[in-house]
C-alpha cells in the first residue's frame, strides 16, 4: 500500500539512532511499519510532508517535541498481575523478611498496572498497616505516567483482578465513568509516580535508596546486552540485604551478568555475593 508520507531507510536509521541515544531502546530491523504508523501521526499534526522533514524539525525543536517522540515510540503493553507467580514470591519471600517498611521500585511502570498490583499484594500481606510499604513507580513515557497517576481503567483491563480485590481496592465508575474503575486512595497514596529514564546518568535520589524489591520487567528486553549490563550494575547497591530481589520479565535472562546477579528461579535474581 502506498504511504501517505515518504519514509526512507535512512529516515528509519535516524529514528533508531535517536531512540537508542535517548532511551537505550534498540529497534533492530523489523520495526519499520510500527515506526511509520506512530510517526505519521506526528508528521500530520505538524503539517509536514515527510518523515524526513519531521526529523529535520525535531533536530531544531525543543524538549517538548523530543518527549513526544519518546512517548510515541515506546511500547507500553502491560496488565494487572502480569506474570502472576512473581506476586506470590513477593508476598512469601520478600515482604515478611524485614521489620522496616517495605520499599519497592517498579521501573518501567507503563500505565500503572504493575505498581498497583504490587500495592494490593503489599497491603494484603502487611495487613494494611499505615506506613508499612511505599512504592516508587517510574517510566520514561510521560503520557503513560499521567494515565498511571489517574488510576482509572476500563473494566476489560481489570479482568485479571479477583472480585474480592476489585471490591477492596477499586471504585466502580458510574455516569461519565460507567464501564470504568478507579483505584482507591488506600493503594494510590502509597505510590509515588515519577519520570525516570534508566539511561540518564543521574537517577537523583533513587540512587541513594535501598529497596526490598525492584521490578524491572519487560523493559530491558528492548535494550542491548551492554546497556542491560550497565543498568544492572547500577541496581546492585540499591538492594536491601540479604532478601532484596530483582524481578525480570519472562523472556529476560541476565546470564551475561552473573558477576552482578544470581538467578533464583522464575526470572528473579539476587545480588551476587561480592558484587556490592
Ligand atoms: C512493555 S512495558 C512493561 C511494563 C511493566 N513493567 C510490565 O511488565 O507489565 C515497558 C515500559 O518500559 C518503559 N521504558 C522503555 N525504555 C525506558 C527507559 N530508558 N527508562 C525508563 N523506562 C523505559 C516504556 O516506556 C514502557 O512503559
Short mmCIF file of C-alpha atoms and ligand atoms in Angstrom, two decimals:
data_model
loop_
_atom_site.label_atom_id
_atom_site.label_comp_id
_atom_site.label_asym_id
_atom_site.label_seq_id
_atom_site.Cartn_x
_atom_site.Cartn_y
_atom_site.Cartn_z
CA UNK A 1 0.00 0.00 0.00
CA UNK A 2 1.29 3.46 -0.93
CA UNK A 3 2.30 5.55 2.07
CA UNK A 4 0.89 8.98 2.76
CA UNK A 5 4.36 10.32 3.66
CA UNK A 6 7.74 9.33 2.31
CA UNK A 7 9.77 7.25 4.79
CA UNK A 8 13.19 6.04 3.67
CA UNK A 9 15.59 3.51 5.16
CA UNK A 10 17.84 6.48 6.08
CA UNK A 11 14.89 8.04 8.00
CA UNK A 12 14.38 4.76 9.86
CA UNK A 13 18.04 4.65 10.79
CA UNK A 14 17.88 8.25 12.06
CA UNK A 15 14.88 7.32 14.24
CA UNK A 16 16.68 4.24 15.56
CA UNK A 17 19.80 6.27 16.42
CA UNK A 18 17.75 8.87 18.32
CA UNK A 19 15.70 6.30 20.23
CA UNK A 20 18.82 4.37 21.23
CA UNK A 21 20.55 7.55 22.40
CA UNK A 22 17.53 8.78 24.38
CA UNK A 23 16.03 5.63 25.89
CA UNK A 24 18.51 2.80 25.19
CA UNK A 25 15.89 1.12 23.01
CA UNK A 26 17.35 -0.98 20.21
CA UNK A 27 14.85 -1.03 17.33
CA UNK A 28 16.54 -3.65 15.13
CA UNK A 29 15.48 -4.08 11.51
CA UNK A 30 11.91 -5.24 11.88
CA UNK A 31 10.00 -2.30 13.39
CA UNK A 32 9.79 -0.11 10.32
CA UNK A 33 5.99 -0.35 9.90
CA UNK A 34 5.41 0.28 13.61
CA UNK A 35 7.68 3.36 13.50
CA UNK A 36 5.98 4.70 10.37
CA UNK A 37 2.48 4.25 11.75
CA UNK A 38 3.32 6.02 15.00
CA UNK A 39 5.37 8.86 13.49
CA UNK A 40 2.97 9.56 10.61
CA UNK A 41 0.53 10.95 13.20
CA UNK A 42 3.22 13.39 14.34
CA UNK A 43 4.01 14.36 10.71
CA UNK A 44 0.29 15.05 10.14
CA UNK A 45 -0.08 17.01 13.38
CA UNK A 46 2.82 19.26 12.44
CA UNK A 47 1.58 19.56 8.82
CA UNK A 48 4.89 18.39 7.42
CA UNK A 49 5.32 16.50 4.15
CA UNK A 50 7.55 13.55 5.09
CA UNK A 51 9.16 11.68 7.96
CA UNK A 52 12.48 13.21 6.85
CA UNK A 53 11.01 16.71 7.27
CA UNK A 54 9.72 15.68 10.71
CA UNK A 55 13.21 14.52 11.73
CA UNK A 56 14.73 17.81 10.48
CA UNK A 57 12.08 19.66 12.52
CA UNK A 58 12.96 17.55 15.57
CA UNK A 59 16.63 18.48 15.27
CA UNK A 60 15.68 22.14 15.80
CA UNK A 61 12.79 21.57 18.22
CA UNK A 62 12.70 21.92 21.98
CA UNK A 63 12.35 19.30 24.71
CA UNK A 64 8.57 19.08 24.28
CA UNK A 65 8.86 17.52 20.79
CA UNK A 66 11.57 15.10 21.93
CA UNK A 67 9.36 13.98 24.81
CA UNK A 68 6.51 13.32 22.34
CA UNK A 69 8.93 11.41 20.09
CA UNK A 70 9.93 9.15 23.00
CA UNK A 71 6.34 8.76 24.19
CA UNK A 72 5.01 7.64 20.81
CA UNK A 73 7.81 5.15 20.18
CA UNK A 74 7.97 3.25 23.47
CA UNK A 75 6.00 0.02 23.79
CA UNK A 76 3.81 0.10 26.89
CA UNK A 77 1.99 -3.21 26.89
CA UNK A 78 1.17 -4.29 30.45
CA UNK A 79 -1.60 -5.81 32.59
CA UNK A 80 -2.65 -6.33 36.20
CA UNK A 81 -0.90 -9.29 37.84
CA UNK A 82 1.13 -9.96 34.70
CA UNK A 83 3.38 -12.99 35.33
CA UNK A 84 1.30 -13.81 38.37
CA UNK A 85 3.85 -16.09 40.07
CA UNK A 86 6.02 -13.04 40.86
CA UNK A 87 3.38 -11.68 43.21
CA UNK A 88 3.38 -14.90 45.25
CA UNK A 89 7.18 -14.68 45.53
CA UNK A 90 6.89 -11.05 46.62
CA UNK A 91 4.39 -11.97 49.34
CA UNK A 92 6.22 -15.09 50.58
CA UNK A 93 9.92 -14.36 50.13
CA UNK A 94 10.39 -10.60 50.19
CA UNK A 95 7.79 -8.85 52.32
CA UNK A 96 7.93 -10.84 55.57
CA UNK A 97 11.70 -10.52 55.87
CA UNK A 98 12.28 -7.18 57.39
CA UNK A 99 10.54 -5.31 60.20
CA UNK A 100 11.19 -2.00 58.43
CA UNK A 101 8.66 -0.52 55.97
CA UNK A 102 8.92 -2.22 52.59
CA UNK A 103 10.18 -0.07 49.74
CA UNK A 104 9.65 -1.29 46.20
CA UNK A 105 10.64 0.19 42.82
CA UNK A 106 8.69 -0.51 39.65
CA UNK A 107 10.90 0.98 36.92
CA UNK A 108 9.15 0.95 33.56
CA UNK A 109 5.70 1.01 35.17
CA UNK A 110 3.85 1.95 31.93
CA UNK A 111 0.18 2.77 32.70
CA UNK A 112 0.43 1.65 36.33
CA UNK A 113 -0.96 -1.89 36.39
CA UNK A 114 2.31 -3.28 37.76
CA UNK A 115 2.74 -0.91 40.74
CA UNK A 116 -0.98 -1.13 41.58
CA UNK A 117 -0.73 -4.95 41.59
CA UNK A 118 2.32 -4.72 43.86
CA UNK A 119 0.45 -2.32 46.15
CA UNK A 120 -2.51 -4.70 46.51
CA UNK A 121 -0.20 -7.57 47.47
CA UNK A 122 1.72 -5.39 49.95
CA UNK A 123 -1.48 -4.12 51.52
CA UNK A 124 -2.81 -7.67 51.94
CA UNK A 125 0.45 -9.18 53.16
CA UNK A 126 1.27 -6.38 55.56
CA UNK A 127 -2.35 -6.17 56.78
CA UNK A 128 -2.89 -2.62 55.58
CA UNK A 129 -0.71 -1.24 58.36
CA UNK A 130 -0.14 2.51 57.98
CA UNK A 131 3.29 3.25 56.53
CA UNK A 132 4.08 -0.45 56.13
CA UNK A 133 5.10 -0.02 52.50
CA UNK A 134 5.72 2.52 49.78
CA UNK A 135 6.27 2.14 46.07
CA UNK A 136 8.26 4.21 43.62
CA UNK A 137 6.89 3.83 40.09
CA UNK A 138 8.87 5.35 37.24
CA UNK A 139 8.86 5.39 33.45
CA UNK A 140 10.40 7.40 30.63
CA UNK A 141 6.99 7.85 28.99
CA UNK A 142 5.22 10.88 30.47
CA UNK A 143 1.88 10.10 28.77
CA UNK A 144 1.86 6.69 30.45
CA UNK A 145 2.72 8.25 33.81
CA UNK A 146 -0.28 10.60 33.55
CA UNK A 147 -2.54 7.61 32.90
CA UNK A 148 -0.98 5.70 35.76
CA UNK A 149 -1.39 8.60 38.18
CA UNK A 150 -5.08 8.96 37.30
CA UNK A 151 -5.63 5.30 38.21
CA UNK A 152 -8.73 4.97 36.01
CA UNK A 153 -9.06 1.78 33.97
CA UNK A 154 -11.58 0.29 31.56
CA UNK A 155 -13.26 -2.76 33.10
CA UNK A 156 -11.71 -5.09 30.49
CA UNK A 157 -8.32 -4.16 31.87
CA UNK A 158 -9.12 -5.43 35.37
CA UNK A 159 -10.23 -8.89 34.24
CA UNK A 160 -7.19 -10.43 35.99
CA UNK A 161 -8.13 -8.82 39.30
CA UNK A 162 -10.19 -11.03 41.62
CA UNK A 163 -13.71 -9.86 42.61
CA UNK A 164 -12.52 -9.58 46.22
CA UNK A 165 -9.64 -7.27 45.24
CA UNK A 166 -11.91 -5.28 42.93
CA UNK A 167 -14.27 -4.60 45.83
CA UNK A 168 -11.50 -3.76 48.22
CA UNK A 169 -9.24 -1.61 46.04
CA UNK A 170 -11.38 -0.05 43.27
CA UNK A 171 -14.38 2.26 42.97
CA UNK A 172 -16.93 1.21 40.37
CA UNK A 173 -17.48 4.08 37.91
CA UNK A 174 -20.91 5.50 37.16
CA UNK A 175 -22.25 8.30 34.96
CA UNK A 176 -19.43 9.57 32.76
CA UNK A 177 -17.22 6.83 34.28
CA UNK A 178 -19.57 3.91 33.54
CA UNK A 179 -17.56 0.90 32.36
CA UNK A 180 -14.51 2.07 34.27
CA UNK A 181 -12.98 1.56 37.70
CA UNK A 182 -10.80 3.86 39.79
CA UNK A 183 -8.07 2.86 42.20
CA UNK A 184 -8.91 3.71 45.84
CA UNK A 185 -6.65 6.06 47.83
CA UNK A 186 -5.65 3.22 50.18
CA UNK A 187 -3.27 1.96 47.49
CA UNK A 188 -2.97 5.07 45.28
CA UNK A 189 -1.43 7.09 48.09
CA UNK A 190 1.33 4.54 48.68
CA UNK A 191 2.71 5.06 45.16
CA UNK A 192 4.93 7.89 44.06
CA UNK A 193 4.89 8.18 40.23
CA UNK A 194 7.90 9.89 38.70
CA UNK A 195 9.54 10.31 35.31
CA UNK A 196 12.88 8.48 35.30
CA UNK A 197 14.86 7.49 32.24
CA UNK A 198 17.01 4.48 33.12
CA UNK A 199 19.55 5.71 30.55
CA UNK A 200 20.04 9.02 32.32
CA UNK A 201 23.41 9.08 34.09
CA UNK A 202 21.85 10.66 37.19
CA UNK A 203 18.93 8.83 38.87
CA UNK A 204 18.72 11.56 41.52
CA UNK A 205 17.57 10.48 44.97
CA UNK A 206 16.78 6.97 43.73
CA UNK A 207 20.49 6.22 43.55
CA UNK A 208 20.74 6.62 47.34
CA UNK A 209 17.73 4.43 48.16
CA UNK A 210 17.50 0.85 49.38
CA UNK A 211 14.76 -1.40 48.02
CA UNK A 212 13.32 -4.73 49.15
CA UNK A 213 12.44 -5.42 45.52
CA UNK A 214 12.98 -3.89 42.11
CA UNK A 215 10.53 -4.84 39.38
CA UNK A 216 12.23 -4.25 36.05
CA UNK A 217 10.05 -6.45 33.87
CA UNK A 218 9.77 -6.29 30.10
CA UNK A 219 11.81 -3.09 30.00
CA UNK A 220 15.38 -4.27 29.35
CA UNK A 221 14.12 -6.60 26.63
CA UNK A 222 14.37 -3.57 24.35
CA UNK A 223 17.98 -2.83 25.41
CA UNK A 224 21.12 -4.45 24.02
CA UNK A 225 23.27 -6.66 26.28
CA UNK A 226 25.83 -3.97 27.05
CA UNK A 227 23.14 -1.44 28.05
CA UNK A 228 21.43 -4.11 30.19
CA UNK A 229 24.71 -4.80 31.95
CA UNK A 230 25.31 -1.11 32.69
CA UNK A 231 21.81 -0.71 34.19
CA UNK A 232 22.14 -3.93 36.23
CA UNK A 233 25.43 -2.62 37.63
CA UNK A 234 23.63 0.49 38.87
CA UNK A 235 20.92 -1.66 40.50
CA UNK A 236 23.44 -3.66 42.59
CA UNK A 237 23.89 -1.20 45.51
CA UNK A 238 20.16 -0.43 45.68
CA UNK A 239 19.03 -3.69 47.32
CA UNK A 240 18.41 -4.29 51.00
CA UNK A 241 20.36 -7.39 52.02
CA UNK A 242 20.06 -10.30 52.28
CA UNK A 243 16.49 -10.61 50.96
CA UNK A 244 16.31 -7.96 48.21
CA UNK A 245 15.06 -9.40 44.94
CA UNK A 246 15.12 -8.26 41.32
CA UNK A 247 12.12 -9.31 39.22
CA UNK A 248 12.65 -9.53 35.45
CA UNK A 249 10.28 -10.34 32.57
CA UNK A 250 9.72 -13.94 31.48
CA UNK A 251 11.86 -13.58 28.35
CA UNK A 252 14.67 -11.67 30.01
CA UNK A 253 17.73 -13.62 31.12
CA UNK A 254 20.76 -11.89 32.56
CA UNK A 255 23.26 -14.72 32.11
CA UNK A 256 25.86 -12.25 30.88
CA UNK A 257 25.73 -10.51 34.27
CA UNK A 258 26.32 -13.44 36.65
CA UNK A 259 29.03 -11.43 38.41
CA UNK A 260 26.26 -8.97 39.39
CA UNK A 261 23.08 -11.03 39.77
CA UNK A 262 22.46 -14.71 40.51
CA UNK A 263 19.30 -16.34 39.13
CA UNK A 264 16.94 -17.57 41.87
CA UNK A 265 14.38 -19.18 39.54
CA UNK A 266 11.23 -17.82 37.89
CA UNK A 267 13.19 -14.85 36.47
CA UNK A 268 14.03 -13.47 39.89
CA UNK A 269 17.59 -12.52 40.82
CA UNK A 270 19.66 -11.78 43.92
CA UNK A 271 22.78 -9.67 44.06
CA UNK A 272 25.76 -11.98 43.59
CA UNK A 273 27.89 -12.33 46.71
CA UNK A 274 30.81 -9.92 46.49
CA UNK A 275 29.21 -7.75 43.79
CA UNK A 276 28.32 -4.85 46.09
C1 LIG B 1 6.38 -3.26 27.91
S1 LIG B 1 6.28 -2.05 29.17
C2 LIG B 1 6.41 -3.06 30.62
C3 LIG B 1 5.51 -2.60 31.74
C4 LIG B 1 5.55 -3.44 33.01
N1 LIG B 1 6.86 -3.38 33.62
C5 LIG B 1 5.13 -4.86 32.74
O1 LIG B 1 5.99 -5.75 32.70
O2 LIG B 1 3.95 -5.10 32.52
C6 LIG B 1 7.93 -1.30 29.08
C7 LIG B 1 7.99 0.08 29.72
O3 LIG B 1 9.37 0.47 29.82
C8 LIG B 1 9.45 1.85 29.56
N2 LIG B 1 10.83 2.21 29.16
C9 LIG B 1 11.45 1.98 27.99
N3 LIG B 1 12.68 2.50 28.00
C10 LIG B 1 12.85 3.08 29.21
C11 LIG B 1 13.91 3.82 29.81
N4 LIG B 1 15.04 4.07 29.16
N5 LIG B 1 13.74 4.28 31.07
C12 LIG B 1 12.58 4.04 31.74
N6 LIG B 1 11.53 3.37 31.22
C13 LIG B 1 11.66 2.89 29.97
C14 LIG B 1 8.42 2.07 28.46
O4 LIG B 1 8.03 3.43 28.36
C15 LIG B 1 7.29 1.13 28.87
O5 LIG B 1 6.30 1.80 29.61
#
